[in-house]
mmCIF file of C-alpha atoms in Angstrom:
data_model
loop_
_atom_site.group_PDB
_atom_site.id
_atom_site.type_symbol
_atom_site.label_atom_id
_atom_site.label_comp_id
_atom_site.label_asym_id
_atom_site.label_seq_id
_atom_site.Cartn_x
_atom_site.Cartn_y
_atom_site.Cartn_z
ATOM 1 C CA MET A 1 312.601 263.193 157.779
ATOM 2 C CA SER A 2 309.656 261.360 159.364
ATOM 3 C CA ALA A 3 308.871 261.681 163.072
ATOM 4 C CA SER A 4 310.345 258.240 163.766
ATOM 5 C CA ASP A 5 313.494 259.018 161.750
ATOM 6 C CA ALA A 6 313.860 262.331 163.583
ATOM 7 C CA ALA A 7 313.597 260.616 166.961
ATOM 8 C CA VAL A 8 316.334 258.129 166.044
ATOM 9 C CA PHE A 9 318.467 260.908 164.624
ATOM 10 C CA GLU A 10 318.075 263.080 167.734
ATOM 11 C CA ALA A 11 318.939 260.127 169.971
ATOM 12 C CA THR A 12 322.213 259.328 168.198
ATOM 13 C CA PRO A 13 324.867 259.095 170.948
ATOM 14 C CA ARG A 14 327.177 261.681 169.417
ATOM 15 C CA PRO A 15 327.483 265.406 170.242
ATOM 16 C CA VAL A 16 327.209 266.457 166.598
ATOM 17 C CA VAL A 17 325.334 264.812 163.728
ATOM 18 C CA SER A 18 324.763 265.947 160.169
ATOM 19 C CA ARG A 19 322.230 265.300 157.430
ATOM 20 C CA GLY A 20 321.647 266.397 153.844
ATOM 21 C CA ASN A 21 318.276 266.811 152.133
ATOM 22 C CA ALA A 22 316.932 267.887 148.754
ATOM 23 C CA TYR A 23 313.649 269.790 148.457
ATOM 24 C CA PRO A 24 311.600 270.948 145.460
ATOM 25 C CA ALA A 25 310.895 274.622 144.859
ATOM 26 C CA SER A 26 308.463 276.270 147.296
ATOM 27 C CA PHE A 27 308.439 273.260 149.626
ATOM 28 C CA GLU A 28 307.548 274.167 153.222
ATOM 29 C CA LEU A 29 308.439 272.425 156.459
ATOM 30 C CA PRO A 30 305.696 273.174 159.013
ATOM 31 C CA THR A 31 306.525 274.497 162.458
ATOM 32 C CA HIS A 32 308.625 272.038 164.447
ATOM 33 C CA GLN A 33 311.524 272.071 166.910
ATOM 34 C CA HIS A 34 314.602 270.070 167.817
ATOM 35 C CA ARG A 35 316.167 269.100 171.095
ATOM 36 C CA ARG A 36 319.525 269.906 169.497
ATOM 37 C CA GLY A 37 320.588 273.227 168.035
ATOM 38 C CA GLN A 38 320.618 273.268 164.230
ATOM 39 C CA LEU A 39 322.705 275.027 161.618
ATOM 40 C CA LEU A 40 320.739 275.081 158.370
ATOM 41 C CA TYR A 41 322.789 275.702 155.224
ATOM 42 C CA ALA A 42 321.540 275.606 151.646
ATOM 43 C CA SER A 43 324.315 274.470 149.340
ATOM 44 C CA LYS A 44 321.855 275.215 146.536
ATOM 45 C CA GLY A 45 318.934 277.643 146.688
ATOM 46 C CA THR A 46 317.719 279.891 149.495
ATOM 47 C CA VAL A 47 315.918 279.099 152.764
ATOM 48 C CA ALA A 48 313.616 281.309 154.836
ATOM 49 C CA VAL A 49 313.128 280.484 158.524
ATOM 50 C CA THR A 50 310.340 281.908 160.685
ATOM 51 C CA THR A 51 309.899 281.615 164.452
ATOM 52 C CA PRO A 52 307.601 283.314 166.970
ATOM 53 C CA PHE A 53 310.367 285.892 167.403
ATOM 54 C CA GLY A 54 311.231 286.861 163.848
ATOM 55 C CA ALA A 55 312.249 285.812 160.363
ATOM 56 C CA TRP A 56 315.635 284.926 158.913
ATOM 57 C CA ILE A 57 316.691 284.301 155.338
ATOM 58 C CA ALA A 58 319.843 282.568 154.107
ATOM 59 C CA PRO A 59 320.845 283.184 150.487
ATOM 60 C CA PRO A 60 323.957 281.533 149.041
ATOM 61 C CA GLU A 61 327.024 281.520 151.327
ATOM 62 C CA ARG A 62 324.861 282.126 154.397
ATOM 63 C CA ALA A 63 323.347 279.776 156.991
ATOM 64 C CA VAL A 64 320.796 280.073 159.799
ATOM 65 C CA TRP A 65 321.605 279.043 163.366
ATOM 66 C CA ILE A 66 318.477 277.787 165.189
ATOM 67 C CA PRO A 67 318.989 277.131 168.922
ATOM 68 C CA SER A 68 317.525 274.060 170.595
ATOM 69 C CA GLU A 69 313.787 273.970 171.356
ATOM 70 C CA ILE A 70 312.972 277.009 169.181
ATOM 71 C CA PRO A 71 309.776 276.389 167.155
ATOM 72 C CA HIS A 72 310.487 277.191 163.521
ATOM 73 C CA ALA A 73 309.105 276.729 160.013
ATOM 74 C CA VAL A 74 311.218 276.625 156.858
ATOM 75 C CA ARG A 75 310.269 277.671 153.329
ATOM 76 C CA MET A 76 312.385 276.715 150.326
ATOM 77 C CA ILE A 77 312.959 279.391 147.694
ATOM 78 C CA GLY A 78 313.761 277.607 144.483
ATOM 79 C CA ALA A 79 314.950 273.999 144.484
ATOM 80 C CA VAL A 80 317.076 273.604 147.613
ATOM 81 C CA ASN A 81 319.789 271.215 148.777
ATOM 82 C CA THR A 82 320.446 271.541 152.504
ATOM 83 C CA ARG A 83 323.285 270.529 154.773
ATOM 84 C CA SER A 84 322.151 270.567 158.402
ATOM 85 C CA VAL A 85 324.238 270.103 161.535
ATOM 86 C CA TYR A 86 322.526 269.198 164.810
ATOM 87 C CA ILE A 87 324.481 269.960 167.981
ATOM 88 C CA GLU A 88 323.792 268.900 171.554
ATOM 89 C CA PRO A 89 322.978 271.968 173.721
ATOM 90 C CA GLU A 90 325.906 271.389 176.059
ATOM 91 C CA VAL A 91 328.445 271.680 173.242
ATOM 92 C CA THR A 92 326.964 274.516 171.163
ATOM 93 C CA GLY A 93 329.333 276.947 172.874
ATOM 94 C CA ALA A 94 329.704 280.217 170.998
ATOM 95 C CA ALA A 95 326.927 279.367 168.525
ATOM 96 C CA GLY A 96 324.581 281.225 170.868
ATOM 97 C CA ALA A 97 321.080 281.037 172.310
ATOM 98 C CA ALA A 98 319.364 283.187 169.663
ATOM 99 C CA CYS A 99 318.613 282.670 165.974
ATOM 100 C CA ARG A 100 321.026 284.404 163.624
ATOM 101 C CA VAL A 101 322.297 284.304 160.065
ATOM 102 C CA ILE A 102 326.014 283.640 159.694
ATOM 103 C CA ALA A 103 328.486 283.981 156.854
ATOM 104 C CA VAL A 104 329.751 280.645 155.534
ATOM 105 C CA SER A 105 333.479 280.757 154.902
ATOM 106 C CA PRO A 106 335.139 278.400 152.399
ATOM 107 C CA LEU A 107 336.392 276.287 155.323
ATOM 108 C CA LEU A 108 332.976 276.094 156.983
ATOM 109 C CA ARG A 109 331.342 275.244 153.659
ATOM 110 C CA ALA A 110 333.829 272.402 153.075
ATOM 111 C CA LEU A 111 333.192 271.068 156.577
ATOM 112 C CA LEU A 112 329.409 271.189 156.097
ATOM 113 C CA VAL A 113 329.646 269.296 152.812
ATOM 114 C CA GLU A 114 332.015 266.688 154.258
ATOM 115 C CA ALA A 115 330.044 266.215 157.497
ATOM 116 C CA VAL A 116 327.065 264.590 155.749
ATOM 117 C CA HIS A 117 329.359 261.718 154.718
ATOM 118 C CA VAL A 118 330.499 261.044 158.302
ATOM 119 C CA PRO A 119 328.924 257.874 159.777
ATOM 120 C CA ARG A 120 326.208 258.616 162.301
ATOM 121 C CA GLU A 121 328.048 256.847 165.138
ATOM 122 C CA TYR A 122 331.527 258.002 164.217
ATOM 123 C CA ASP A 123 334.701 257.557 166.247
ATOM 124 C CA THR A 124 334.830 260.684 168.434
ATOM 125 C CA SER A 125 338.582 260.283 168.976
ATOM 126 C CA GLY A 126 339.414 259.788 165.303
ATOM 127 C CA ARG A 127 339.409 261.894 162.152
ATOM 128 C CA ASP A 128 335.615 262.189 162.022
ATOM 129 C CA GLY A 129 335.439 263.351 165.616
ATOM 130 C CA LEU A 130 338.040 266.017 164.906
ATOM 131 C CA LEU A 131 336.104 267.144 161.827
ATOM 132 C CA MET A 132 332.889 267.541 163.816
ATOM 133 C CA ALA A 133 334.670 269.378 166.634
ATOM 134 C CA LEU A 134 336.213 271.800 164.135
ATOM 135 C CA LEU A 135 332.788 272.285 162.553
ATOM 136 C CA VAL A 136 331.322 273.384 165.895
ATOM 137 C CA GLU A 137 334.270 275.722 166.428
ATOM 138 C CA GLU A 138 333.834 277.339 163.012
ATOM 139 C CA ILE A 139 330.100 277.831 163.544
ATOM 140 C CA GLY A 140 330.844 279.677 166.787
ATOM 141 C CA ARG A 141 333.453 281.875 165.082
ATOM 142 C CA ALA A 142 331.361 282.726 162.015
ATOM 143 C CA PRO A 143 330.368 286.409 161.764
ATOM 144 C CA ARG A 144 326.713 287.339 162.031
ATOM 145 C CA VAL A 145 325.039 288.763 158.915
ATOM 146 C CA PRO A 146 322.124 291.214 159.406
ATOM 147 C CA LEU A 147 319.475 289.183 157.582
ATOM 148 C CA ASP A 148 316.919 288.935 160.354
ATOM 149 C CA LEU A 149 313.628 290.684 160.947
ATOM 150 C CA PRO A 150 312.196 290.826 164.488
ATOM 151 C CA LEU A 151 308.423 290.471 164.780
ATOM 152 C CA PRO A 152 306.370 292.250 167.480
ATOM 153 C CA SER A 153 304.184 290.486 170.032
ATOM 154 C CA ASP A 154 301.630 293.330 170.306
ATOM 155 C CA PRO A 155 298.600 291.952 168.381
ATOM 156 C CA GLY A 156 297.693 295.139 166.524
ATOM 157 C CA LEU A 157 301.250 295.895 165.513
ATOM 158 C CA ALA A 158 301.906 292.261 164.603
ATOM 159 C CA ALA A 159 298.916 292.340 162.236
ATOM 160 C CA LEU A 160 300.254 295.451 160.500
ATOM 161 C CA CYS A 161 303.692 293.893 160.161
ATOM 162 C CA ALA A 162 302.237 290.697 158.699
ATOM 163 C CA ARG A 163 300.242 292.726 156.171
ATOM 164 C CA PHE A 164 303.337 294.696 155.213
ATOM 165 C CA LEU A 165 305.386 291.531 154.698
ATOM 166 C CA GLU A 166 302.829 290.369 152.139
ATOM 167 C CA HIS A 167 303.290 293.580 150.103
ATOM 168 C CA PRO A 168 306.447 295.402 151.292
ATOM 169 C CA ASN A 169 306.915 298.958 150.040
ATOM 170 C CA VAL A 170 309.701 301.256 151.177
ATOM 171 C CA VAL A 171 307.591 304.416 150.833
ATOM 172 C CA GLU A 172 304.854 303.295 153.232
ATOM 173 C CA GLY A 173 304.738 305.901 155.987
ATOM 174 C CA ILE A 174 304.798 305.752 159.753
ATOM 175 C CA ASP A 175 301.798 308.099 160.110
ATOM 176 C CA ALA A 176 299.531 305.664 158.264
ATOM 177 C CA TRP A 177 300.522 302.863 160.645
ATOM 178 C CA ALA A 178 299.990 305.061 163.690
ATOM 179 C CA ASP A 179 296.541 306.070 162.403
ATOM 180 C CA ARG A 180 295.526 302.441 161.910
ATOM 181 C CA LEU A 181 296.303 301.767 165.569
ATOM 182 C CA GLY A 182 294.670 305.008 166.722
ATOM 183 C CA MET A 183 297.944 306.264 168.182
ATOM 184 C CA HIS A 184 299.911 309.491 168.089
ATOM 185 C CA ARG A 185 303.096 309.278 166.058
ATOM 186 C CA ARG A 186 305.358 309.584 169.106
ATOM 187 C CA SER A 187 303.532 306.844 171.017
ATOM 188 C CA PHE A 188 303.630 304.586 167.976
ATOM 189 C CA THR A 189 307.364 305.190 167.554
ATOM 190 C CA ARG A 190 308.029 304.200 171.160
ATOM 191 C CA LEU A 191 305.859 301.085 170.829
ATOM 192 C CA PHE A 192 307.523 299.997 167.616
ATOM 193 C CA ARG A 193 311.048 300.306 168.985
ATOM 194 C CA ARG A 194 310.089 298.572 172.230
ATOM 195 C CA GLU A 195 308.524 295.662 170.347
ATOM 196 C CA THR A 196 311.161 295.185 167.632
ATOM 197 C CA GLY A 197 314.335 296.858 168.872
ATOM 198 C CA MET A 198 314.427 298.857 165.627
ATOM 199 C CA SER A 199 313.053 302.119 164.320
ATOM 200 C CA PHE A 200 310.152 301.917 161.885
ATOM 201 C CA ALA A 201 312.375 303.054 158.998
ATOM 202 C CA GLN A 202 315.039 300.458 159.812
ATOM 203 C CA TRP A 203 312.469 297.667 160.060
ATOM 204 C CA ARG A 204 310.755 298.726 156.824
ATOM 205 C CA GLN A 205 314.051 298.727 154.925
ATOM 206 C CA GLN A 206 315.044 295.355 156.371
ATOM 207 C CA ALA A 207 311.675 293.874 155.384
ATOM 208 C CA CYS A 208 312.169 295.112 151.831
ATOM 209 C CA LEU A 209 315.698 293.699 151.759
ATOM 210 C CA LEU A 210 314.509 290.264 152.870
ATOM 211 C CA ALA A 211 311.690 290.387 150.315
ATOM 212 C CA ALA A 212 314.183 291.207 147.564
ATOM 213 C CA LEU A 213 316.624 288.364 148.208
ATOM 214 C CA PRO A 214 314.376 285.461 147.147
ATOM 215 C CA ARG A 215 313.340 287.323 144.010
ATOM 216 C CA LEU A 216 316.952 288.010 143.096
ATOM 217 C CA ALA A 217 317.778 284.360 143.766
ATOM 218 C CA ALA A 218 314.993 283.488 141.304
ATOM 219 C CA ASN A 219 316.859 285.618 138.721
ATOM 220 C CA GLU A 220 314.354 288.489 138.549
ATOM 221 C CA ALA A 221 315.712 291.737 137.139
ATOM 222 C CA VAL A 222 317.130 294.168 139.690
ATOM 223 C CA THR A 223 315.111 297.057 138.223
ATOM 224 C CA GLU A 224 311.840 295.129 138.447
ATOM 225 C CA VAL A 225 312.471 294.180 142.083
ATOM 226 C CA ALA A 226 313.485 297.743 142.986
ATOM 227 C CA LEU A 227 310.401 299.360 141.459
ATOM 228 C CA ASP A 228 308.034 296.777 142.956
ATOM 229 C CA LEU A 229 309.419 297.603 146.405
ATOM 230 C CA GLY A 230 308.805 301.312 145.912
ATOM 231 C CA TYR A 231 312.324 302.509 145.133
ATOM 232 C CA GLU A 232 312.593 305.339 142.626
ATOM 233 C CA SER A 233 315.251 303.544 140.616
ATOM 234 C CA ALA A 234 317.488 300.506 140.500
ATOM 235 C CA THR A 235 320.344 302.794 141.535
ATOM 236 C CA SER A 236 318.744 303.857 144.818
ATOM 237 C CA PHE A 237 317.844 300.248 145.585
ATOM 238 C CA SER A 238 321.359 299.057 144.776
ATOM 239 C CA THR A 239 322.857 301.721 147.041
ATOM 240 C CA MET A 240 320.738 300.522 149.968
ATOM 241 C CA PHE A 241 321.504 296.883 149.168
ATOM 242 C CA ARG A 242 325.259 297.385 148.976
ATOM 243 C CA ARG A 243 325.259 299.419 152.193
ATOM 244 C CA ALA A 244 323.391 296.630 154.012
ATOM 245 C CA LEU A 245 325.171 293.561 152.643
ATOM 246 C CA GLY A 246 328.424 294.831 151.196
ATOM 247 C CA LYS A 247 327.613 293.480 147.717
ATOM 248 C CA PRO A 248 325.459 294.667 144.810
ATOM 249 C CA PRO A 249 322.098 292.925 144.246
ATOM 250 C CA SER A 250 323.408 291.451 140.995
ATOM 251 C CA ASP A 251 325.701 289.210 143.063
ATOM 252 C CA TYR A 252 322.635 287.491 144.543
ATOM 253 C CA ARG A 253 320.977 286.678 141.242
ATOM 254 C CA ALA A 254 321.104 283.057 140.147
ATOM 255 C CA ALA A 255 323.844 282.262 137.682
#
């Protein structure tokens, strides 16, 4: 969407509007923001969203809620078809004021697919208006899925986190990080939790999980992904994965 198209789209006199797009593999949308809140759903492929506050990834059957005015960039993992819903701030309701990944139920998925065919200036009192109202309701009711990774604002810690995200490894130790910042372990632990809201071990595991999802979506072997991330075996990786997401990693591989 060009800047002029986006302006017209944002100005549409309807509380909810929807749009579908197709993107090639590895395509990136640079940092931008919307006046409306956005639900970003990939009907095909996987999307990764980054903001100044963290990172979120939406594999199949998941979507990312991005509140209004939040700067964000989007990276496509594989060829991606998106279905986006843009909602005026005053009607977002239970969708919330923070980014989150939500589970997409069969009903919500059907609504997202149908919404892109609704005329831009639809009849708010007719069938299309009811469809859009139900869509907003279902977004608000959708359960959150823990596929987010908070990023610290402390410059030294942020640099270490960025380096780790380039080469995540589950065996990397907290003492090495503390040494790099010239801190005692206890002080580092307090700083890390204050900056991210998570323990170092929790954050490290979550980073590895988010790194694994795109690779699984690209149909890489579970064993190869597990060993690259520092797990002793595919079994130990699969145990962590199932505990976190309720499904084995094989379920996230491309058919």
